[in-house]
XYZ file of C-alpha atoms in Angstrom:
705
model
C -195.331 -14.807 -16.745
C -192.627 -14.775 -15.196
C -192.540 -17.377 -12.551
C -194.602 -19.167 -15.058
C -191.514 -19.364 -17.682
C -188.966 -19.505 -13.969
C -191.296 -23.256 -13.202
C -191.343 -24.160 -16.773
C -187.982 -24.105 -17.287
C -187.133 -25.736 -13.977
C -189.065 -28.497 -15.066
C -187.925 -29.041 -18.866
C -184.949 -29.060 -17.021
C -185.414 -31.609 -14.371
C -187.437 -33.511 -16.740
C -184.102 -33.817 -18.889
C -182.225 -34.721 -15.963
C -184.687 -37.812 -15.658
C -184.621 -38.813 -19.388
C -181.192 -37.869 -18.989
C -180.624 -40.652 -15.795
C -183.180 -43.477 -17.584
C -181.654 -43.681 -20.954
C -178.319 -43.812 -18.972
C -179.389 -46.774 -17.182
C -180.945 -49.069 -20.123
C -178.069 -47.931 -21.677
C -176.867 -49.534 -18.757
C -179.163 -52.711 -18.548
C -179.045 -52.983 -22.170
C -175.463 -53.706 -22.276
C -175.073 -56.666 -19.858
C -174.437 -59.264 -20.335
C -176.521 -62.855 -18.980
C -175.321 -64.585 -16.484
C -176.443 -67.486 -18.130
C -173.542 -68.777 -18.958
C -171.603 -69.629 -14.876
C -174.457 -72.076 -14.432
C -172.863 -75.238 -16.439
C -169.561 -73.603 -16.693
C -166.683 -75.543 -17.086
C -162.861 -75.737 -17.720
C -161.758 -76.824 -21.209
C -160.930 -79.835 -22.619
C -157.774 -80.611 -20.039
C -155.227 -83.580 -22.160
C -152.800 -86.161 -19.982
C -149.116 -86.559 -21.523
C -147.927 -89.823 -19.788
C -144.781 -90.920 -19.586
C -142.706 -93.921 -20.503
C -144.264 -95.629 -17.769
C -147.796 -94.439 -18.296
C -147.124 -92.408 -15.237
C -149.462 -89.192 -15.857
C -146.138 -86.003 -16.570
C -147.653 -83.173 -18.122
C -151.923 -81.664 -18.004
C -151.953 -79.267 -21.189
C -155.408 -76.970 -20.009
C -156.073 -74.468 -22.762
C -156.910 -71.631 -19.616
C -154.644 -73.519 -17.613
C -157.312 -74.598 -14.507
C -158.983 -77.639 -13.483
C -162.220 -77.697 -12.233
C -163.341 -80.237 -9.098
C -166.892 -80.280 -7.093
C -167.789 -78.499 -4.608
C -167.800 -81.728 -2.156
C -164.153 -82.284 -4.131
C -162.953 -79.301 -1.614
C -163.005 -79.467 1.612
C -164.403 -77.580 4.021
C -161.528 -76.169 5.184
C -160.244 -74.880 2.472
C -163.595 -73.166 2.147
C -162.755 -72.010 5.487
C -159.955 -69.721 3.900
C -160.843 -67.816 0.587
C -163.613 -67.050 3.522
C -161.418 -65.325 5.916
C -159.489 -63.977 3.983
C -161.487 -62.610 1.124
C -165.379 -63.126 2.427
C -165.850 -64.469 5.648
C -169.709 -63.235 5.750
C -170.540 -64.477 2.583
C -173.326 -66.738 3.398
C -174.845 -63.651 5.176
C -174.834 -61.059 3.761
C -176.404 -59.692 -0.471
C -174.641 -59.993 -3.830
C -173.289 -56.242 -2.897
C -172.158 -55.745 0.918
C -172.386 -52.124 0.995
C -170.503 -51.691 5.243
C -168.041 -53.928 3.704
C -167.304 -51.297 0.702
C -167.436 -47.892 3.682
C -164.987 -50.368 5.502
C -162.297 -51.069 2.413
C -163.286 -47.515 2.165
C -161.940 -45.813 4.789
C -159.108 -48.333 5.741
C -157.603 -47.569 1.951
C -158.024 -43.776 2.956
C -155.564 -44.564 6.685
C -153.327 -46.897 5.020
C -152.877 -44.014 2.386
C -152.950 -47.065 -0.050
C -154.463 -50.027 -1.438
C -155.067 -51.987 1.449
C -158.636 -53.957 1.297
C -160.771 -54.480 -1.541
C -164.602 -53.874 -1.400
C -165.948 -56.557 -3.733
C -168.023 -59.747 -2.235
C -166.828 -62.958 -3.776
C -169.751 -62.825 -6.043
C -169.221 -59.457 -7.126
C -165.107 -61.066 -8.145
C -166.472 -64.104 -10.368
C -168.168 -61.144 -12.337
C -165.176 -59.785 -12.739
C -163.358 -62.532 -12.591
C -165.887 -64.479 -16.031
C -167.531 -61.783 -17.663
C -165.933 -58.302 -17.373
C -162.866 -58.122 -16.632
C -160.544 -56.400 -14.815
C -160.791 -52.759 -15.890
C -161.291 -50.252 -13.383
C -164.684 -47.087 -13.350
C -167.562 -46.519 -12.241
C -169.999 -47.664 -15.120
C -167.743 -50.975 -15.180
C -168.558 -51.137 -10.571
C -171.831 -50.156 -11.106
C -172.439 -53.227 -14.258
C -170.402 -55.570 -11.564
C -173.619 -54.298 -8.559
C -175.780 -55.348 -11.332
C -174.728 -58.948 -12.022
C -174.002 -59.841 -8.955
C -177.684 -58.676 -7.794
C -178.388 -61.183 -11.401
C -176.222 -64.027 -10.974
C -177.253 -64.712 -7.090
C -180.648 -64.687 -8.312
C -179.673 -67.748 -10.736
C -177.273 -69.259 -8.690
C -176.844 -70.386 -4.965
C -174.420 -69.934 -2.983
C -172.274 -72.626 -3.277
C -171.882 -72.372 -6.055
C -171.542 -69.280 -6.494
C -167.803 -70.353 -3.936
C -167.260 -73.340 -6.338
C -167.620 -71.155 -9.704
C -164.506 -68.454 -7.432
C -162.253 -71.429 -6.518
C -162.254 -73.157 -9.128
C -160.873 -69.570 -11.582
C -159.663 -67.102 -9.050
C -156.445 -66.228 -10.357
C -153.540 -68.365 -7.943
C -150.459 -66.946 -10.126
C -147.841 -68.725 -12.537
C -151.038 -69.223 -15.208
C -152.963 -71.058 -13.092
C -156.681 -70.947 -12.264
C -158.162 -72.089 -8.908
C -157.683 -74.558 -5.813
C -156.940 -77.539 -7.794
C -154.409 -76.555 -10.547
C -153.004 -74.064 -7.190
C -152.045 -76.965 -5.543
C -150.686 -78.635 -8.187
C -148.145 -76.648 -8.626
C -147.525 -74.127 -5.428
C -147.477 -78.690 -4.022
C -147.674 -80.898 -6.135
C -150.634 -82.725 -4.255
C -154.457 -82.374 -5.041
C -157.003 -80.009 -3.510
C -158.067 -82.458 -0.486
C -155.192 -83.492 0.397
C -153.428 -80.317 1.203
C -153.578 -79.254 4.825
C -154.698 -77.057 6.882
C -152.196 -74.808 6.596
C -151.042 -74.982 3.102
C -154.565 -74.127 2.596
C -153.972 -71.211 4.361
C -150.996 -70.548 2.300
C -152.989 -70.684 -0.864
C -156.093 -68.828 0.105
C -153.127 -65.496 1.104
C -151.825 -65.845 -2.181
C -155.370 -64.486 -3.652
C -154.982 -61.083 -3.025
C -151.436 -60.038 -5.011
C -151.053 -63.938 -6.767
C -146.979 -61.725 -7.916
C -146.311 -60.508 -4.407
C -147.327 -63.137 -2.204
C -146.462 -66.410 -4.125
C -144.336 -68.621 -2.315
C -141.547 -69.653 -4.886
C -140.672 -66.000 -5.284
C -141.953 -64.197 -2.032
C -141.543 -66.893 0.659
C -141.887 -64.079 3.307
C -144.896 -61.903 1.777
C -146.596 -65.698 1.632
C -145.967 -66.468 4.250
C -147.608 -62.467 6.399
C -150.785 -63.633 4.044
C -150.775 -67.356 5.386
C -150.773 -65.065 9.268
C -152.928 -62.623 8.663
C -155.703 -65.702 6.945
C -155.600 -68.008 10.158
C -155.753 -64.795 11.588
C -158.812 -64.378 10.850
C -160.378 -67.421 10.554
C -159.642 -67.868 14.566
C -161.346 -64.238 15.198
C -164.183 -66.268 13.137
C -164.101 -68.402 14.938
C -164.018 -71.602 12.035
C -160.850 -72.400 13.923
C -159.389 -72.558 17.878
C -156.530 -71.150 19.908
C -154.930 -75.026 19.830
C -155.272 -75.442 16.351
C -154.039 -72.079 15.129
C -150.991 -73.242 16.827
C -150.736 -75.841 15.462
C -151.536 -74.079 11.620
C -148.801 -72.273 12.171
C -145.742 -73.803 13.031
C -146.725 -76.188 10.755
C -143.353 -77.020 7.681
C -144.940 -76.006 4.397
C -142.961 -77.748 1.586
C -143.268 -75.566 -1.883
C -142.067 -77.500 -4.758
C -139.757 -75.262 -7.066
C -141.257 -77.083 -10.179
C -144.390 -76.764 -11.408
C -145.404 -79.958 -11.297
C -147.310 -81.224 -14.164
C -148.564 -77.943 -15.773
C -144.221 -77.510 -16.280
C -142.921 -75.475 -19.634
C -140.933 -78.282 -20.749
C -138.458 -78.473 -23.741
C -140.391 -82.089 -23.989
C -143.971 -81.270 -23.404
C -142.854 -78.636 -25.970
C -141.583 -80.136 -28.206
C -144.757 -83.379 -27.862
C -147.515 -79.756 -28.128
C -146.274 -78.348 -31.179
C -145.563 -82.540 -32.702
C -150.034 -83.215 -32.148
C -151.109 -79.109 -33.725
C -148.819 -80.213 -36.157
C -150.595 -83.333 -37.053
C -153.703 -82.545 -36.399
C -154.665 -79.013 -36.533
C -153.970 -75.491 -34.632
C -155.933 -75.512 -31.822
C -157.262 -79.966 -30.712
C -155.499 -79.591 -28.155
C -158.508 -76.613 -27.202
C -161.245 -79.069 -28.403
C -160.503 -82.216 -28.114
C -159.053 -84.358 -24.603
C -156.649 -85.653 -25.317
C -154.590 -88.957 -23.809
C -151.304 -88.547 -25.271
C -149.111 -91.656 -24.294
C -145.390 -89.778 -24.980
C -142.115 -91.467 -24.522
C -140.442 -88.660 -21.147
C -139.473 -90.533 -18.114
C -140.005 -88.025 -15.381
C -136.849 -88.260 -13.428
C -134.956 -88.631 -16.211
C -136.691 -85.563 -17.887
C -136.256 -83.675 -13.986
C -132.379 -85.883 -13.373
C -131.859 -83.855 -17.203
C -132.898 -80.429 -16.247
C -131.118 -80.065 -12.926
C -127.759 -81.254 -14.347
C -127.938 -79.334 -17.480
C -128.633 -76.106 -15.059
C -126.505 -76.858 -12.436
C -123.699 -77.811 -15.247
C -123.695 -73.793 -17.249
C -123.699 -72.556 -13.089
C -119.962 -74.543 -13.920
C -119.203 -73.736 -16.532
C -120.217 -69.852 -15.479
C -118.122 -69.410 -12.151
C -115.050 -70.288 -14.674
C -116.092 -67.618 -17.539
C -119.546 -65.271 -16.243
C -118.847 -61.805 -15.895
C -120.112 -60.647 -12.138
C -124.044 -58.962 -12.421
C -125.154 -56.322 -10.135
C -128.735 -56.936 -9.690
C -129.168 -52.796 -7.940
C -127.746 -51.445 -5.314
C -129.337 -50.392 -2.636
C -129.069 -46.682 -0.965
C -127.427 -46.766 3.149
C -131.537 -45.974 4.501
C -132.757 -48.955 2.192
C -130.484 -51.340 3.574
C -133.252 -52.255 7.077
C -136.017 -52.639 4.734
C -134.349 -55.144 2.352
C -132.587 -56.998 5.574
C -136.929 -56.772 7.261
C -138.212 -58.843 3.485
C -134.836 -61.028 3.699
C -135.736 -62.776 7.511
C -139.385 -63.012 6.533
C -137.983 -65.284 3.656
C -135.738 -67.106 5.171
C -138.549 -67.444 8.511
C -140.433 -69.292 5.980
C -137.873 -71.007 3.474
C -133.992 -70.451 6.292
C -130.912 -71.766 3.503
C -131.026 -74.732 2.201
C -127.277 -75.074 0.113
C -127.201 -75.092 -3.130
C -130.223 -72.598 -3.241
C -129.404 -68.636 -4.916
C -130.827 -65.788 -2.478
C -130.582 -62.604 -3.070
C -127.267 -60.988 -0.712
C -126.895 -57.773 0.728
C -122.703 -56.924 0.094
C -122.247 -54.511 3.395
C -118.296 -54.197 3.000
C -115.083 -55.177 1.770
C -112.713 -57.810 4.064
C -109.463 -59.423 3.377
C -110.454 -62.259 1.278
C -113.907 -61.026 -0.458
C -116.784 -60.045 1.259
C -118.507 -59.624 4.156
C -122.629 -59.985 3.325
C -126.273 -59.573 5.175
C -128.719 -62.339 4.336
C -131.281 -61.165 6.467
C -130.334 -58.774 9.833
C -127.663 -61.589 10.064
C -123.575 -61.284 8.876
C -122.908 -63.332 5.996
C -119.466 -64.170 3.864
C -118.152 -64.043 0.532
C -114.114 -65.732 0.038
C -113.293 -63.641 -3.304
C -109.273 -62.810 -5.097
C -111.533 -60.408 -6.796
C -113.106 -57.111 -5.390
C -116.341 -56.671 -8.710
C -118.554 -55.465 -5.897
C -119.109 -52.263 -3.864
C -121.624 -51.658 -0.483
C -125.399 -51.731 -1.105
C -124.667 -54.037 -4.307
C -127.477 -56.120 -3.926
C -126.371 -59.734 -6.488
C -127.561 -63.184 -6.523
C -124.856 -65.966 -5.030
C -125.130 -69.662 -4.268
C -125.450 -70.749 -0.083
C -123.033 -72.852 0.308
C -122.752 -74.050 4.234
C -121.344 -72.551 7.241
C -117.336 -72.426 8.455
C -115.535 -72.777 11.580
C -116.970 -70.227 13.155
C -121.188 -71.254 12.253
C -120.884 -68.493 9.594
C -122.687 -68.393 6.414
C -120.597 -68.665 3.798
C -122.135 -67.319 0.004
C -120.223 -68.321 -3.863
C -121.577 -65.300 -5.563
C -123.517 -66.087 -9.326
C -121.499 -65.134 -11.696
C -123.632 -65.294 -15.689
C -123.238 -65.722 -19.419
C -125.521 -65.987 -21.930
C -123.883 -69.830 -22.756
C -127.218 -72.275 -23.567
C -126.856 -75.941 -22.908
C -128.381 -79.667 -24.650
C -129.652 -83.108 -23.267
C -131.105 -85.761 -25.160
C -131.576 -89.456 -23.897
C -132.465 -93.256 -25.587
C -133.454 -95.759 -24.683
C -130.662 -97.660 -27.385
C -133.131 -100.363 -27.878
C -136.810 -99.495 -28.679
C -135.705 -95.727 -29.539
C -138.348 -93.783 -26.800
C -136.552 -90.760 -25.727
C -136.840 -90.719 -21.946
C -135.409 -87.102 -21.514
C -134.390 -83.965 -23.268
C -133.684 -80.331 -22.769
C -133.669 -77.766 -25.282
C -131.835 -75.370 -23.699
C -131.496 -73.954 -20.081
C -134.592 -72.236 -19.844
C -137.385 -73.129 -21.728
C -139.464 -69.927 -20.603
C -136.933 -67.481 -21.794
C -135.420 -69.295 -24.681
C -138.051 -71.954 -25.530
C -135.854 -72.891 -29.136
C -135.124 -76.418 -29.125
C -131.336 -76.661 -29.511
C -132.107 -80.859 -28.364
C -133.571 -81.044 -32.134
C -133.328 -78.418 -33.992
C -129.775 -76.395 -33.502
C -127.418 -77.653 -35.891
C -123.885 -77.595 -34.605
C -120.990 -78.899 -35.158
C -119.534 -82.024 -34.352
C -116.460 -82.015 -33.520
C -114.417 -85.264 -32.245
C -117.672 -86.218 -31.484
C -117.892 -86.995 -35.695
C -114.599 -88.899 -35.989
C -116.399 -92.777 -34.038
C -118.364 -92.966 -38.154
C -114.187 -92.725 -39.726
C -113.655 -94.989 -37.209
C -116.560 -96.646 -37.951
C -115.973 -97.481 -41.481
C -112.723 -98.608 -41.098
C -113.475 -101.652 -39.458
C -116.354 -102.400 -42.089
C -113.435 -101.722 -45.226
C -111.005 -104.551 -42.534
C -108.993 -102.178 -40.139
C -109.498 -104.606 -36.199
C -109.072 -101.987 -33.249
C -105.383 -103.268 -32.969
C -104.597 -101.983 -37.116
C -101.838 -99.295 -36.669
C -102.104 -95.530 -38.515
C -99.486 -92.778 -38.996
C -100.078 -89.419 -36.375
C -97.406 -87.596 -38.124
C -98.139 -83.809 -39.265
C -99.335 -83.499 -42.595
C -100.887 -80.760 -45.179
C -103.649 -81.142 -47.455
C -104.396 -77.759 -50.329
C -107.575 -76.094 -48.986
C -107.738 -74.922 -52.836
C -107.558 -71.410 -54.372
C -103.162 -71.736 -53.475
C -104.201 -73.015 -49.695
C -103.044 -75.200 -47.962
C -104.089 -76.793 -43.962
C -101.714 -78.860 -41.611
C -104.487 -80.633 -39.306
C -103.116 -80.286 -35.996
C -103.841 -82.662 -32.743
C -104.921 -80.940 -28.826
C -102.298 -81.802 -27.040
C -99.378 -80.392 -30.113
C -98.161 -84.506 -29.525
C -97.412 -86.676 -32.032
C -97.415 -90.886 -31.913
C -95.234 -91.355 -35.035
C -97.047 -95.091 -35.693
C -101.089 -95.980 -33.086
C -102.976 -98.650 -32.687
C -106.609 -96.775 -33.860
C -107.659 -97.441 -30.750
C -105.297 -94.917 -29.143
C -105.832 -92.545 -31.993
C -109.644 -92.272 -30.675
C -109.434 -92.765 -27.287
C -106.356 -89.698 -27.286
C -108.761 -87.515 -30.163
C -106.233 -87.851 -33.267
C -106.385 -85.148 -35.327
C -103.906 -86.002 -37.675
C -104.359 -89.568 -37.314
C -108.281 -89.981 -38.527
C -107.511 -86.890 -41.310
C -104.607 -89.611 -42.496
C -107.728 -93.183 -41.927
C -110.386 -90.601 -43.641
C -108.460 -90.088 -46.781
C -107.201 -94.218 -46.759
C -110.950 -94.941 -46.221
C -112.599 -92.655 -48.041
C -115.234 -89.741 -48.499
C -117.316 -90.981 -49.929
C -117.081 -94.515 -47.894
C -117.634 -92.610 -45.104
C -120.621 -90.745 -45.970
C -122.760 -93.688 -46.828
C -121.891 -95.592 -43.768
C -124.062 -92.146 -41.142
C -126.653 -92.491 -43.886
C -126.822 -95.943 -42.989
C -127.005 -95.456 -39.568
C -129.785 -92.678 -40.144
C -128.074 -89.885 -39.706
C -130.515 -87.144 -41.520
C -127.059 -84.538 -42.593
C -125.101 -82.506 -44.732
C -121.288 -83.998 -45.692
C -118.768 -81.975 -47.562
C -116.016 -83.590 -49.359
C -113.582 -82.584 -47.248
C -111.574 -84.040 -45.654
C -111.797 -81.176 -42.378
C -114.801 -83.657 -42.023
C -112.888 -85.805 -39.846
C -113.076 -83.141 -36.757
C -116.465 -82.749 -37.076
C -117.042 -79.483 -39.381
C -120.193 -80.784 -40.793
C -122.990 -79.557 -39.089
C -126.206 -82.332 -37.854
C -128.459 -82.220 -34.515
C -127.828 -84.265 -30.901
C -130.731 -86.016 -31.522
C -128.984 -86.686 -34.774
C -125.558 -87.974 -32.802
C -127.509 -89.881 -30.623
C -129.409 -91.788 -32.917
C -125.716 -93.215 -34.969
C -123.874 -94.184 -31.234
C -127.740 -95.589 -30.323
C -126.382 -98.420 -33.675
C -123.136 -99.630 -31.121
C -124.435 -100.027 -28.311
C -127.233 -102.256 -29.114
C -125.418 -104.825 -31.467
C -125.478 -102.966 -35.129
C -130.078 -102.081 -34.730
C -130.099 -98.816 -36.717
C -133.319 -97.841 -34.742
C -135.862 -95.096 -35.070
C -136.280 -92.187 -32.026
C -139.808 -92.194 -30.729
C -141.330 -89.404 -28.766
C -144.758 -90.329 -28.692
C -146.414 -94.415 -28.409
C -149.574 -93.550 -29.059
C -152.014 -90.566 -28.609
C -156.353 -91.630 -28.055
C -158.908 -89.373 -28.425
C -162.032 -88.874 -25.864
C -164.163 -91.697 -27.792
C -161.565 -94.049 -27.160
C -159.696 -93.757 -30.354
C -156.331 -94.188 -31.443
C -155.156 -91.414 -33.674
C -151.511 -92.622 -34.114
C -148.874 -95.888 -32.982
C -145.771 -95.734 -33.359
C -143.697 -99.275 -33.246
C -140.367 -99.992 -32.332
C -139.144 -99.713 -36.152
C -134.821 -101.591 -36.216
C -133.006 -102.367 -38.506
C -129.291 -104.105 -38.647
C -127.108 -101.887 -39.986
C -123.732 -103.309 -39.348
C -122.821 -106.459 -37.991
C -122.869 -107.244 -34.446
C -118.806 -107.736 -34.464
C -117.988 -104.370 -36.309
C -120.278 -102.530 -33.015
C -118.765 -104.398 -30.712
C -115.500 -103.542 -32.264
C -117.083 -99.775 -31.648
C -117.445 -100.686 -28.634
C -114.345 -101.677 -27.628
C -112.964 -98.537 -29.759
C -115.433 -95.888 -27.589
C -114.416 -97.649 -24.368
C -111.210 -96.670 -24.891
C -111.592 -92.865 -23.882
C -113.520 -93.582 -20.818
C -110.901 -95.538 -20.301
C -108.117 -93.744 -20.604
C -108.268 -90.885 -22.606
C -109.268 -88.248 -23.097
C -112.942 -88.262 -21.100
C -110.775 -90.050 -18.689
C -113.204 -90.328 -15.441
C -115.731 -91.178 -17.370
C -116.345 -94.676 -15.834
C -115.876 -93.930 -12.193
C -120.258 -93.473 -12.515
C -119.732 -97.292 -11.329
C -121.473 -98.546 -14.873
C -119.864 -100.417 -18.623
C -119.738 -97.000 -20.496
C -118.172 -95.741 -24.113
C -118.304 -93.004 -24.861
C -116.108 -89.982 -27.274
C -115.864 -86.067 -26.731
C -115.821 -83.497 -28.978
C -114.797 -80.205 -29.604
C -114.234 -78.344 -32.288
C -111.658 -75.339 -33.457
C -111.766 -72.257 -31.813
C -113.958 -73.902 -28.708
C -116.914 -73.340 -30.467
C -119.258 -75.862 -30.114
C -118.298 -78.781 -27.131
C -120.284 -82.255 -26.732
C -120.140 -86.021 -25.367
C -121.467 -88.533 -26.983
C -121.270 -90.972 -24.346
C -123.727 -94.674 -23.648
C -124.424 -97.829 -21.943
C -125.845 -101.336 -23.256
C -129.323 -99.933 -22.617
C -129.462 -95.897 -23.320
C -128.101 -93.295 -24.688
C -127.476 -89.779 -23.975
C -125.719 -87.137 -25.713
C -124.471 -83.407 -23.550
C -123.664 -80.089 -25.477
C -123.058 -76.301 -24.892
C -122.790 -73.107 -26.744
C -123.257 -69.611 -27.469
C -125.993 -69.715 -29.741
C -124.048 -66.739 -31.507
C -121.702 -69.128 -31.849
C -118.729 -67.687 -29.947
C -116.238 -69.487 -28.994
C -116.531 -71.242 -24.735
C -113.033 -69.937 -24.203
C -109.446 -72.327 -24.511
C -109.541 -75.621 -22.681
C -113.512 -75.292 -22.440
C -113.687 -78.457 -24.118
C -116.313 -81.797 -24.992
C -114.560 -83.412 -21.840
C -114.319 -80.230 -19.244
C -117.516 -78.298 -20.090
C -120.182 -81.748 -21.130
C -118.640 -84.157 -19.456
C -119.503 -83.094 -15.961
C -123.071 -82.673 -17.219
C -122.868 -85.830 -18.568
C -121.838 -88.162 -15.935
C -124.078 -86.456 -13.674
C -126.673 -87.617 -15.772
C -126.023 -90.903 -15.675
C -125.208 -91.553 -12.838
C -129.270 -91.091 -12.092
C -130.276 -92.317 -14.809
C -128.591 -95.279 -14.799
C -129.727 -97.278 -11.466
C -132.335 -97.838 -12.646
C -130.779 -100.697 -14.623
C -128.418 -104.091 -14.478
C -124.564 -103.464 -14.975
C -124.321 -105.429 -18.491
C -121.228 -105.122 -20.041
C -121.183 -104.401 -23.647
C -121.593 -107.348 -24.974
C -124.707 -109.386 -24.442
C -127.190 -109.957 -27.265
C -130.207 -106.635 -28.336
C -132.461 -109.420 -28.039
C -131.914 -110.024 -24.257
C -131.413 -107.055 -23.125
C -135.194 -106.414 -24.135
C -135.880 -108.724 -22.788
C -134.129 -108.335 -19.143
C -135.396 -105.070 -18.777
C -138.749 -103.154 -19.233
C -138.031 -99.839 -17.563
C -138.502 -97.080 -18.524
């Protein structure tokens, strides 16, 4: 009886276990999604943003991947990825059990994860269906789906899914998008060495990206090349060629770059046609941005803000290293330098070694270098950011420490005859702060507002040679208060011509002129120029206390440049959908608001600051230009507005927190160098016309941009 009971209990346990296993298996299988969707998987519609010359400037791809067919991906690219990730892909099944065991053993030996055992088929399942969750249940589901997928698709189709969807760092997926981001070329234009570099990124994109960790990227590239050689994909000669090839990594993200101009266009399109339209429809957006100008502008703003920070910024230590960890740091630096070398003007992480008489000795890699400084804010072991300058007479590398402040800047450039906005920078770093200060921030214009007062005076009959009074005068500021405008340099001429008052930005003279002309007349004048700004009924507007955007200021100064026409700023010329329908089209809109004679008198006045006044030296760029500096009280805002007969550009620098830039940090010192850097490059595309030529003849001669 006891034996029979014992038998029944064992049978019951076994039967229960079987039910549990079968039930769990049914649960797993029923919960597994279909792989059918992968058969015709395509990416979401990719919209294109073209520049002023119809060249492709940006791509708008909702999931940052560009599908390319199997035949468009060179065989050497496919070979590199197979060597790096799954060399026996075309020989084994959906799951490679030997590979799993081998990877498991290597990870135990190294005490950390060094190799994965998933096949490319499993990686496709993980990427496109299951996601990155790590659990035993997910691995079981992954294996089942891998077997199903290999019955449903060919090996070539699976490999193509992988190459088009694998994550490659910097927010992009697939080999085509990666090739654009890292090299600025199509995947079919890459070299074998570049293909090996891309294949090496896959294992850990954040660790092996050549943009941030060139040394690590080089190690992985060498590993991939070694694997290709061991698998007889390449011979020894080809291996040497690939290892010796110098690869140039682009600094920006090319057509995938996120910029203030691109973001402005995206916000406009979604605001007008509905949020999410760019995920549903493929649009061709013909913008006004000129790709080269946009890069010039971004570089000029970044360089100018860095110069300001070198004067006013704080010394920053990234982190401190214990002495025993110095060698690790230097070895990592050596790998980076082996890949990319030292480039003048580029920023590197350097290790403070010891203080010397005129600064510090530092390590970049194992090579000793020098930072020359008058102050001594660092200690041995500090890791800091420093800009490489050059070598001295003894061939010692020289660096300059990077100082930091949360200063911001903006630049906007517009063609004065078409209204096309050619470049727009709304801050120093779009990723850190997407707020667009070029079109959204209302800042005090300072002395950059003064030309509108002088324009109102010219319209009332004043001439550039008219004499006005430049002496201190006290005005009532209400409730018993008093206000006495002071000149920036503390000097008063007594009597001064309007031209010199503009050139030297005389505050006292400008306020007296405003008093004579009338605030209402100035308000009417700026409204005629198309400037939409609230101007208070107060004489202090002569010093630029009213708030307006950089775009409004550029629009106002453009009227002088083009001979008297108010021009509508245009960011988008045309939008076409995938069926060829024109959704929007914007033509040039211009209207004469001041006579050509008065416009030329304004140009004469505004040549004064750049020829002999507050912006003296700007003419060194070698083109006829005019412009006006702007600095607000307490140095909160600094501006420079300038133009040629073809393009106008404005620059603003300040703090979002509305704090002072520091005594003496005027528009001429902070903004003018940025403006000159940009315009010196931009104006090379135009003939050196002087002012006085009619807008019509300028339009006939200049086709770019």
